[in-house]
PDB file of C-alpha atoms in Angstrom:
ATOM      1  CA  UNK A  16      14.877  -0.425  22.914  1.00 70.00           C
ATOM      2  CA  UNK A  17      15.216  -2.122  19.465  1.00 73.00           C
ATOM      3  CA  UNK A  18      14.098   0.637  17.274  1.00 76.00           C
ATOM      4  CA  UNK A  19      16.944   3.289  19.712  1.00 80.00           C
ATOM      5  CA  UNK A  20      19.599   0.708  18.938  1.00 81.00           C
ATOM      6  CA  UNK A  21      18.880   0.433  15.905  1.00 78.00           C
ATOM      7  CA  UNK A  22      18.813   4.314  14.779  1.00 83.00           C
ATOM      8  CA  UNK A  23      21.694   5.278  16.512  1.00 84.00           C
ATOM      9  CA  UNK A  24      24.084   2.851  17.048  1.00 86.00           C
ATOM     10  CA  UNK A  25      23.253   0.255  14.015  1.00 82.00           C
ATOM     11  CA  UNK A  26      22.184   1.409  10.987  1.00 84.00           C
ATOM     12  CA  UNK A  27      21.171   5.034  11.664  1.00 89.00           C
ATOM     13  CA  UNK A  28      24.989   5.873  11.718  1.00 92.00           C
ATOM     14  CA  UNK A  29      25.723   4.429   8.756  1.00 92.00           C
ATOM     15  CA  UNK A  30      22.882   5.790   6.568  1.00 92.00           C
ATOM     16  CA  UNK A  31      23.947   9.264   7.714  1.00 95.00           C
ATOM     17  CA  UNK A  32      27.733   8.489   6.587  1.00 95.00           C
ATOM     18  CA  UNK A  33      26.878   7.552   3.535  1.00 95.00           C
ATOM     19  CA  UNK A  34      23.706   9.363   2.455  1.00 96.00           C
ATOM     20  CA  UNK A  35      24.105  12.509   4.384  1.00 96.00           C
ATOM     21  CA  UNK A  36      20.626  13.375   5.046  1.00 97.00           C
ATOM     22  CA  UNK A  37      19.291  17.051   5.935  1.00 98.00           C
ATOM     23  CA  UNK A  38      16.305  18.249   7.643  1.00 98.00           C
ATOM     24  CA  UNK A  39      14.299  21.639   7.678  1.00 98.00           C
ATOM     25  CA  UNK A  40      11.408  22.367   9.904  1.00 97.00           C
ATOM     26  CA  UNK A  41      12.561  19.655  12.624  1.00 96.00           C
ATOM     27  CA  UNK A  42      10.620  21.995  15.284  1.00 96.00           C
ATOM     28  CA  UNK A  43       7.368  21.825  13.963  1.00 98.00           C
ATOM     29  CA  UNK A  44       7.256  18.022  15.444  1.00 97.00           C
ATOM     30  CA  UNK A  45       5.772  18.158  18.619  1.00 95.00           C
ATOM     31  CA  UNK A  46       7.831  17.264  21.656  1.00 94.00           C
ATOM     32  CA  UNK A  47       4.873  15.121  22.946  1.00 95.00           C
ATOM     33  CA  UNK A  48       1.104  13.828  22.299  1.00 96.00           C
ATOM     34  CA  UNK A  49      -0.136  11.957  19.129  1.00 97.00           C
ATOM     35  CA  UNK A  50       0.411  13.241  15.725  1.00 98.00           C
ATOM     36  CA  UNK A  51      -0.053  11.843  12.068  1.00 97.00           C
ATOM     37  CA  UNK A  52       2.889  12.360   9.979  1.00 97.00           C
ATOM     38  CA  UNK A  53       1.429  13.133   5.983  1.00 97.00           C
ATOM     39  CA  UNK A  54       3.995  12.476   3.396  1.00 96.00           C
ATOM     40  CA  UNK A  55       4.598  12.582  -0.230  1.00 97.00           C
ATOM     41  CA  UNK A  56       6.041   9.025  -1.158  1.00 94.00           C
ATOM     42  CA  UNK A  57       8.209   8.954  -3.688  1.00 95.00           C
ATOM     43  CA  UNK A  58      10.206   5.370  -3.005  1.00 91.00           C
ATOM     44  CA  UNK A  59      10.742   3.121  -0.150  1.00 85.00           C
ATOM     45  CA  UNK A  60      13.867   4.891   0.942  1.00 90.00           C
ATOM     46  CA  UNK A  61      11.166   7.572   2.359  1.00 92.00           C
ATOM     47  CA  UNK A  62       9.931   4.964   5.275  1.00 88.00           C
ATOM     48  CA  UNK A  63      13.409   4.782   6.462  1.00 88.00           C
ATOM     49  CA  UNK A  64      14.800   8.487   6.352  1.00 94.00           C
ATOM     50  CA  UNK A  65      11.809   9.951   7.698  1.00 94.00           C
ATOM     51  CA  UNK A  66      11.965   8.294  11.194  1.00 92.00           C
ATOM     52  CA  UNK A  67      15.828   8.745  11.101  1.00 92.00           C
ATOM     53  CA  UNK A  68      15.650  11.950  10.742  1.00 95.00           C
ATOM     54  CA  UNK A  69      13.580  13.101  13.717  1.00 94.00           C
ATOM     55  CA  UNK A  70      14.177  13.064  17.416  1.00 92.00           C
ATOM     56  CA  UNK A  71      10.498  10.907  18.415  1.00 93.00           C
ATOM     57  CA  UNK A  72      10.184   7.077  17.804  1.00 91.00           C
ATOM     58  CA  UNK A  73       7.570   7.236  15.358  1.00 92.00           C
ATOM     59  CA  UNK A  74       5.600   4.197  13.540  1.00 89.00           C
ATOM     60  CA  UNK A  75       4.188   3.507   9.893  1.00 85.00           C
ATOM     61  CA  UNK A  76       1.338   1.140   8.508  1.00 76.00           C
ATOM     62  CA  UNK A  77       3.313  -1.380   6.041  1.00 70.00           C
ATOM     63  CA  UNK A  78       1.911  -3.984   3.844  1.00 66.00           C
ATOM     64  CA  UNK A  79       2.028  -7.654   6.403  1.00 61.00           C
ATOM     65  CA  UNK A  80       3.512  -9.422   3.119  1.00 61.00           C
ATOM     66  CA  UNK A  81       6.688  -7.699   4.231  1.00 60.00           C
ATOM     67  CA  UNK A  82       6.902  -9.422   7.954  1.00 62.00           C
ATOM     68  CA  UNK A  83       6.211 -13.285   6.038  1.00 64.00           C
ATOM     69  CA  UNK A  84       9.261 -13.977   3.752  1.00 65.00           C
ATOM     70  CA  UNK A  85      11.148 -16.661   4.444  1.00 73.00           C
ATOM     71  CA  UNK A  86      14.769 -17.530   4.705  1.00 74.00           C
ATOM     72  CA  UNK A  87      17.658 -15.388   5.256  1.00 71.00           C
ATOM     73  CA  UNK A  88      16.489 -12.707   2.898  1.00 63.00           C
ATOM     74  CA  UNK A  89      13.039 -12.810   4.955  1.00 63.00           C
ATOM     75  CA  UNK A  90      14.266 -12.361   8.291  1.00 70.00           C
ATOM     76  CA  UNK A  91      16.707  -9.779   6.945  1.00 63.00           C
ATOM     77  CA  UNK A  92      13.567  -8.161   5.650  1.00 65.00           C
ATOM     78  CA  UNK A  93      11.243  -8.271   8.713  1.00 68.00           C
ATOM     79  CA  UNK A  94      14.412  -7.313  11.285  1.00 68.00           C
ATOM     80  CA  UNK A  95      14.820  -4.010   9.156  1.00 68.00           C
ATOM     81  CA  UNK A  96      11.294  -2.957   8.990  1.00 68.00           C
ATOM     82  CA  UNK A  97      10.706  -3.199  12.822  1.00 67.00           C
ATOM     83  CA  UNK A  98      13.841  -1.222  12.982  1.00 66.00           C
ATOM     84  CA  UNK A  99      12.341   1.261  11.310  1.00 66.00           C
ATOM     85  CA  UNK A 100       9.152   1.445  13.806  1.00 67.00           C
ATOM     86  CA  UNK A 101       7.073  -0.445  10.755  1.00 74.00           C
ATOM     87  CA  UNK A 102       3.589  -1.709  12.026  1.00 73.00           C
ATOM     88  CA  UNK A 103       2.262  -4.758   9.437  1.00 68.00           C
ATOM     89  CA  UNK A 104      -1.405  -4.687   8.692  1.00 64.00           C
ATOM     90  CA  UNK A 105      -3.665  -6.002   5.466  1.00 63.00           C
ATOM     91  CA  UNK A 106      -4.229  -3.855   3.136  1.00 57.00           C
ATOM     92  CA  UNK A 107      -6.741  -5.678   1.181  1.00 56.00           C
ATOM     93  CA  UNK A 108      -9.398  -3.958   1.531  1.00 56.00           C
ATOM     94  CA  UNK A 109     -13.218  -4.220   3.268  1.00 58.00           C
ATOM     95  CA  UNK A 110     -12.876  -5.558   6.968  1.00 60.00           C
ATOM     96  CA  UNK A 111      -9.098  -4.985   7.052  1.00 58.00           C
ATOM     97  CA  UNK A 112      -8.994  -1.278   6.037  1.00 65.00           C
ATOM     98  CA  UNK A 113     -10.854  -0.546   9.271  1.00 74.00           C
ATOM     99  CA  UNK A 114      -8.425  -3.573  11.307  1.00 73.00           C
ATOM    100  CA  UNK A 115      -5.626  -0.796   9.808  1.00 76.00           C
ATOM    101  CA  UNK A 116      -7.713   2.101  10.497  1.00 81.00           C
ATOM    102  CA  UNK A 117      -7.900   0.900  14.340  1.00 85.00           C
ATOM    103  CA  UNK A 118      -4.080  -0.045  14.539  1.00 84.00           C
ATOM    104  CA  UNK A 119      -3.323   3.497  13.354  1.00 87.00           C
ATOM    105  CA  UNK A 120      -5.709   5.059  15.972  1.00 92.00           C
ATOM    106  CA  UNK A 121      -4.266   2.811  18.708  1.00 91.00           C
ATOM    107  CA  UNK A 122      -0.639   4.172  17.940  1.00 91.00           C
ATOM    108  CA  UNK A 123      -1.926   7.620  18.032  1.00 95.00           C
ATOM    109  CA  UNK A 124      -4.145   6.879  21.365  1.00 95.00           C
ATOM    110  CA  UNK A 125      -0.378   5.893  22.782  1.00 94.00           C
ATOM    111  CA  UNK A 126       0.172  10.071  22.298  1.00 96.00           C
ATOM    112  CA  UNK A 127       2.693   8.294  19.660  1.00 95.00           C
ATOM    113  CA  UNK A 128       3.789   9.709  16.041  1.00 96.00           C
ATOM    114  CA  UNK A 129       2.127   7.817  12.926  1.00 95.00           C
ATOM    115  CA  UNK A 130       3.517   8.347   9.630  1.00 94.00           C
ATOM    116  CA  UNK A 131       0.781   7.845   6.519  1.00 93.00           C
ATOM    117  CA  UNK A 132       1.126   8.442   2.398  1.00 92.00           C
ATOM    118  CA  UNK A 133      -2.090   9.887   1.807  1.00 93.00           C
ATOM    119  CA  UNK A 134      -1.862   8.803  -1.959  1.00 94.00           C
ATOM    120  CA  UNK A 135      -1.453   5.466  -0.883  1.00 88.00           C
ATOM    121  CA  UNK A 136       1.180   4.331  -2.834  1.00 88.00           C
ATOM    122  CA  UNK A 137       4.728   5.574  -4.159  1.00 91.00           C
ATOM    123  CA  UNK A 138       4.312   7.932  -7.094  1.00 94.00           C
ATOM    124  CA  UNK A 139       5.037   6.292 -10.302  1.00 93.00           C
ATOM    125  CA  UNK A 140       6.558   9.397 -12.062  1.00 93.00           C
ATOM    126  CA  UNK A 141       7.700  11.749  -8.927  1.00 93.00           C
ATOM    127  CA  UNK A 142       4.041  13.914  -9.092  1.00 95.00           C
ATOM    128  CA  UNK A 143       2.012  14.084  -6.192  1.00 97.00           C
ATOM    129  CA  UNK A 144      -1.622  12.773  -6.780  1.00 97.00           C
ATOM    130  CA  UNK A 145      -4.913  12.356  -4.898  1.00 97.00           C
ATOM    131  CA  UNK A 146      -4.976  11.552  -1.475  1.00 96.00           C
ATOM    132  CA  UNK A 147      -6.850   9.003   0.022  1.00 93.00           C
ATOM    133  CA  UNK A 148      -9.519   9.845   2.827  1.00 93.00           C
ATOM    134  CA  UNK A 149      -8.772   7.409   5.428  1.00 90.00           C
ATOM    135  CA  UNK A 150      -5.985   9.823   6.878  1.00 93.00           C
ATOM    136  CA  UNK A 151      -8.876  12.401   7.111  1.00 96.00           C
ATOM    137  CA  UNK A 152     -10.941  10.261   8.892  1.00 94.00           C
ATOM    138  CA  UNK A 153      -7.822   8.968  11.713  1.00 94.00           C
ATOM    139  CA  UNK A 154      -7.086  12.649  12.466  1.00 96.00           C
ATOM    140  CA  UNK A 155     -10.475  13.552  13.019  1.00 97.00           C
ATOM    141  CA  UNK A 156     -11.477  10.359  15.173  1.00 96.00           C
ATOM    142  CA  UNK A 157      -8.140  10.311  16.716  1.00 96.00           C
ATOM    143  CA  UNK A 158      -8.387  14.846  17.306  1.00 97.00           C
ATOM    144  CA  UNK A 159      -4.388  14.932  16.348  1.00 97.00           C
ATOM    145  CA  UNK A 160      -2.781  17.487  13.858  1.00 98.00           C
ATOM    146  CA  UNK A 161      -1.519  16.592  10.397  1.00 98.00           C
ATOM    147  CA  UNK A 162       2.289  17.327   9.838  1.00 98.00           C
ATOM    148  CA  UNK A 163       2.830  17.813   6.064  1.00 98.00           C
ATOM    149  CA  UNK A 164       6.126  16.473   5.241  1.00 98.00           C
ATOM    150  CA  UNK A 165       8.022  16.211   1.951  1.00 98.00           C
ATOM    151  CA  UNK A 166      10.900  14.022   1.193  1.00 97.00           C
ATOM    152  CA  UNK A 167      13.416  15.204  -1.407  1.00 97.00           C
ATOM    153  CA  UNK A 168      15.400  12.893  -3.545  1.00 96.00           C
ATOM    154  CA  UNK A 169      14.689   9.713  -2.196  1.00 96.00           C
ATOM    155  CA  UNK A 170      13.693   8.375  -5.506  1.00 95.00           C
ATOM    156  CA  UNK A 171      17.239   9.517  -6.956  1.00 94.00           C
ATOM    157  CA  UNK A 172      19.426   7.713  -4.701  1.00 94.00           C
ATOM    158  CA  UNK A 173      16.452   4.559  -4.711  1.00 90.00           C
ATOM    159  CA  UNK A 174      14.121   4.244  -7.794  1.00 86.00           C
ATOM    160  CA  UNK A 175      11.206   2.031  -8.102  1.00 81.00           C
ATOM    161  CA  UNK A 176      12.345  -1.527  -9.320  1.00 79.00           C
ATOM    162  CA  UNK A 177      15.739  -0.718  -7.581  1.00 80.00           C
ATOM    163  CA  UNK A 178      16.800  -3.277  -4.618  1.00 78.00           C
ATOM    164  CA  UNK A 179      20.048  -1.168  -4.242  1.00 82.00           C
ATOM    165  CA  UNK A 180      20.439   2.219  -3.593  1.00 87.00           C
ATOM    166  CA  UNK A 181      22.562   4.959  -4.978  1.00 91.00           C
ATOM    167  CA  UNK A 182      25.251   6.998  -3.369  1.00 93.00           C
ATOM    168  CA  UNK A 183      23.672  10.785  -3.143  1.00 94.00           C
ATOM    169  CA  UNK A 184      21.799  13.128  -0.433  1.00 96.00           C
ATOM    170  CA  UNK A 185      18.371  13.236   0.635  1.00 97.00           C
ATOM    171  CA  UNK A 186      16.252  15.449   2.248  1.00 97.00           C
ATOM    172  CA  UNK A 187      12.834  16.329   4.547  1.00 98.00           C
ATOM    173  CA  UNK A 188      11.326  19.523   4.649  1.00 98.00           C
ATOM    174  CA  UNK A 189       8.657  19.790   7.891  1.00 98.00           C
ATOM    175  CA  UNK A 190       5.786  21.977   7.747  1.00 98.00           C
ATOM    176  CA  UNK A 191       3.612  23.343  10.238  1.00 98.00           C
ATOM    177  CA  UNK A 192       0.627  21.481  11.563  1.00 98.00           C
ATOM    178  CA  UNK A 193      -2.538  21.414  10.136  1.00 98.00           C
ATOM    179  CA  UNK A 194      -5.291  21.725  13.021  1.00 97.00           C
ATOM    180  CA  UNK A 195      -8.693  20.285  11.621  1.00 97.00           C
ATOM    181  CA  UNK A 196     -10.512  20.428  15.246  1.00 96.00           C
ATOM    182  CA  UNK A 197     -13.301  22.610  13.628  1.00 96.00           C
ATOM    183  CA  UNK A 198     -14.660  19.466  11.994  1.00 96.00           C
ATOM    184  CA  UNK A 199     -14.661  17.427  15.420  1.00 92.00           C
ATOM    185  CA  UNK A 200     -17.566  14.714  15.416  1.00 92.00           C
ATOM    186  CA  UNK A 201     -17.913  14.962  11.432  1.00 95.00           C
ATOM    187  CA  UNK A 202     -15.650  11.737  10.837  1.00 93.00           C
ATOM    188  CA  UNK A 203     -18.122  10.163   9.305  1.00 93.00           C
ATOM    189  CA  UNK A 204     -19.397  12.701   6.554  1.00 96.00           C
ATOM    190  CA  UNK A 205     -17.558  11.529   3.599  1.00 95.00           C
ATOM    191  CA  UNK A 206     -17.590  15.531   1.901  1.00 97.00           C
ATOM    192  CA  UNK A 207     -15.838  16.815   5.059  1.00 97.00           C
ATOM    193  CA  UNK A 208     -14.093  13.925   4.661  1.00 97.00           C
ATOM    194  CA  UNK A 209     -12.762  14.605   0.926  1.00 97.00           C
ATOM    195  CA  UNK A 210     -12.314  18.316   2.040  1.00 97.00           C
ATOM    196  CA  UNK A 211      -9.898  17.458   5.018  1.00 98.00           C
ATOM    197  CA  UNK A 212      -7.668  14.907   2.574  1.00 98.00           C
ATOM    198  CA  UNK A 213      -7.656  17.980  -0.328  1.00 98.00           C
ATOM    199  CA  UNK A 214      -6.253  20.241   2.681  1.00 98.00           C
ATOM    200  CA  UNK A 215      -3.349  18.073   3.394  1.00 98.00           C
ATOM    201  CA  UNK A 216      -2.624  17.625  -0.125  1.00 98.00           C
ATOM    202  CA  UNK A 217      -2.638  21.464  -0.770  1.00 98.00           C
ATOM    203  CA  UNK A 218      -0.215  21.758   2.141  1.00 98.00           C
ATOM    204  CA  UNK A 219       2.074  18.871   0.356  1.00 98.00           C
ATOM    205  CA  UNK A 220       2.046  20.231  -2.901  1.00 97.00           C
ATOM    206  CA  UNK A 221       2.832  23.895  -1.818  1.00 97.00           C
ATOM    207  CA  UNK A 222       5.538  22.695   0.803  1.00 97.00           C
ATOM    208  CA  UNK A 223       7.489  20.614  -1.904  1.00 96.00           C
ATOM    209  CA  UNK A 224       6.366  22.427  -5.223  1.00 93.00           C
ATOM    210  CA  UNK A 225       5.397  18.735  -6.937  1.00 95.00           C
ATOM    211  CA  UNK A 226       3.035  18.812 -10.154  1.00 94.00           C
ATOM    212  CA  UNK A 227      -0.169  17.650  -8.283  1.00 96.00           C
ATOM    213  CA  UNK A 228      -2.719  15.311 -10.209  1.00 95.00           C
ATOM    214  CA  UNK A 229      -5.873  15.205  -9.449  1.00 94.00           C
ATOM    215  CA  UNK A 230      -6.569  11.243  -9.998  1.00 95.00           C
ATOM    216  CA  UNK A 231      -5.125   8.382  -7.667  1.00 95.00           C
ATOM    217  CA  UNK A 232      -1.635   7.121  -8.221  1.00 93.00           C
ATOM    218  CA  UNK A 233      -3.376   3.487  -8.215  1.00 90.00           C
ATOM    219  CA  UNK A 234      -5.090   4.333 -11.176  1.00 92.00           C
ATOM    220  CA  UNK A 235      -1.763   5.440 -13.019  1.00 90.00           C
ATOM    221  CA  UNK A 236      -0.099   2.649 -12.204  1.00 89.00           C
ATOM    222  CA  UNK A 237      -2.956   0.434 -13.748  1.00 87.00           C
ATOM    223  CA  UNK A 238      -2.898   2.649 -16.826  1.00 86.00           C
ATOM    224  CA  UNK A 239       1.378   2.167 -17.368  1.00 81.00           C
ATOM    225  CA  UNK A 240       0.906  -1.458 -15.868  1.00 83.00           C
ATOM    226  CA  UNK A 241      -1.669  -1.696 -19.133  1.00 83.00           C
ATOM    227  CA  UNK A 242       0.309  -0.348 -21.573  1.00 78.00           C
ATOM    228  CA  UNK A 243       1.808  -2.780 -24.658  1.00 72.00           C
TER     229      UNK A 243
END
């Protein structure tokens, strides 16, 4: 009931005023049954458009140190991202990447939507770059379809760094599924695994026409983070 409010009556409403969103390929969501959601990720704004922008409540893995602030600015903070259908997990690695892999296959078990940035992390320069193989491994154990989606201009209007956004539009472009059921009961074979992940980033790249690198965001960010 929260999240319905919330998108349209309280703040889905607004963001469509202001930032007048559009949408292609809206039908190639599925009316029912579990699904995983792949998307480029090019700033935060992309976790709140998305889910605006289609008719099914669907839910997103964030990191937990955004449900713990404190204060006014905390609570402000943890009321939006459970508006916005956002599930908090730990992301540090080892024992809780497969606590996250586990909530993820529990939302899609529901026959619920689950949105997930294969590269892991926004793009530092708007390119799209390696995904990571633990969506791979949730569609296969979970036997959903992968959803390719690209969003367009969310870093304009909401850079990294930026706490405020800017006035302009923003977009998501839907493609069709991506049916993997051929490689049922091979979740655990890390070269199907690698080959499923490379699939959905094909999909991305060609959908959205971003330069793709073929090396993790992470380790970009660690190279500019390094720089004098």
């Amino acid at each position: 009931m929260f999240y319905w409010l919330m998108k349209y009556i309280v703040i889905g409403p607004l963001l469509k005023a202001i930032f007048r969103p559009w949408i292609v390929g809206r039908r190639n969501i599925p009316v029912e049954g579990g699904a995983i959601l792949a998307s480029n990720h090019l700033s935060f704004a992309d976790s709140v458009f998305l889910p605006l922008m289609i008719d099914r409540q669907m839910s997103f893995l964030a990191k937990s140190d955004y449900f713990t602030g404190r204060g006014i600015r905390g609570w402000a903070t943890r009321v939006f991202f459970k508006a916005t259908g956002q599930i908090p997990i730990d992301r540090s690695g080892g024992k809780a990447s497969e606590a996250s892999l586990n909530t993820g296959l529990s939302v899609l078990a529901n026959d619920d939507l689950l949105g997930i940035y294969p590269e892991g992390t926004r793009s530092p320069d708007g390119r799209l770059y390696r995904g990571r193989t633990g969506i791979a491994r949730m569609a296969l154990e979970a036997r959903v379809p992968v959803i390719p989606v690209v969003m367009v201009d969310t870093d304009t209007i909401m850079p990294i760094g930026k706490r405020m956004p800017r006035i302009g539009r923003v977009g998501v472009v839907i493609g069709e599924p991506l049916d993997f059921s051929r490689f049922a009961g091979l979740e655990g074979d890390r070269y199907v695994l690698r080959s499923v992940t490379d699939e959905i980033m094909v999909a991305l790249q060609r959908l959205g026409e971003q330069y793709y690198e073929d090396v993790y965001a992470s380790t970009v960010k660690d190279r500019l983070a390094a720089r004098p």
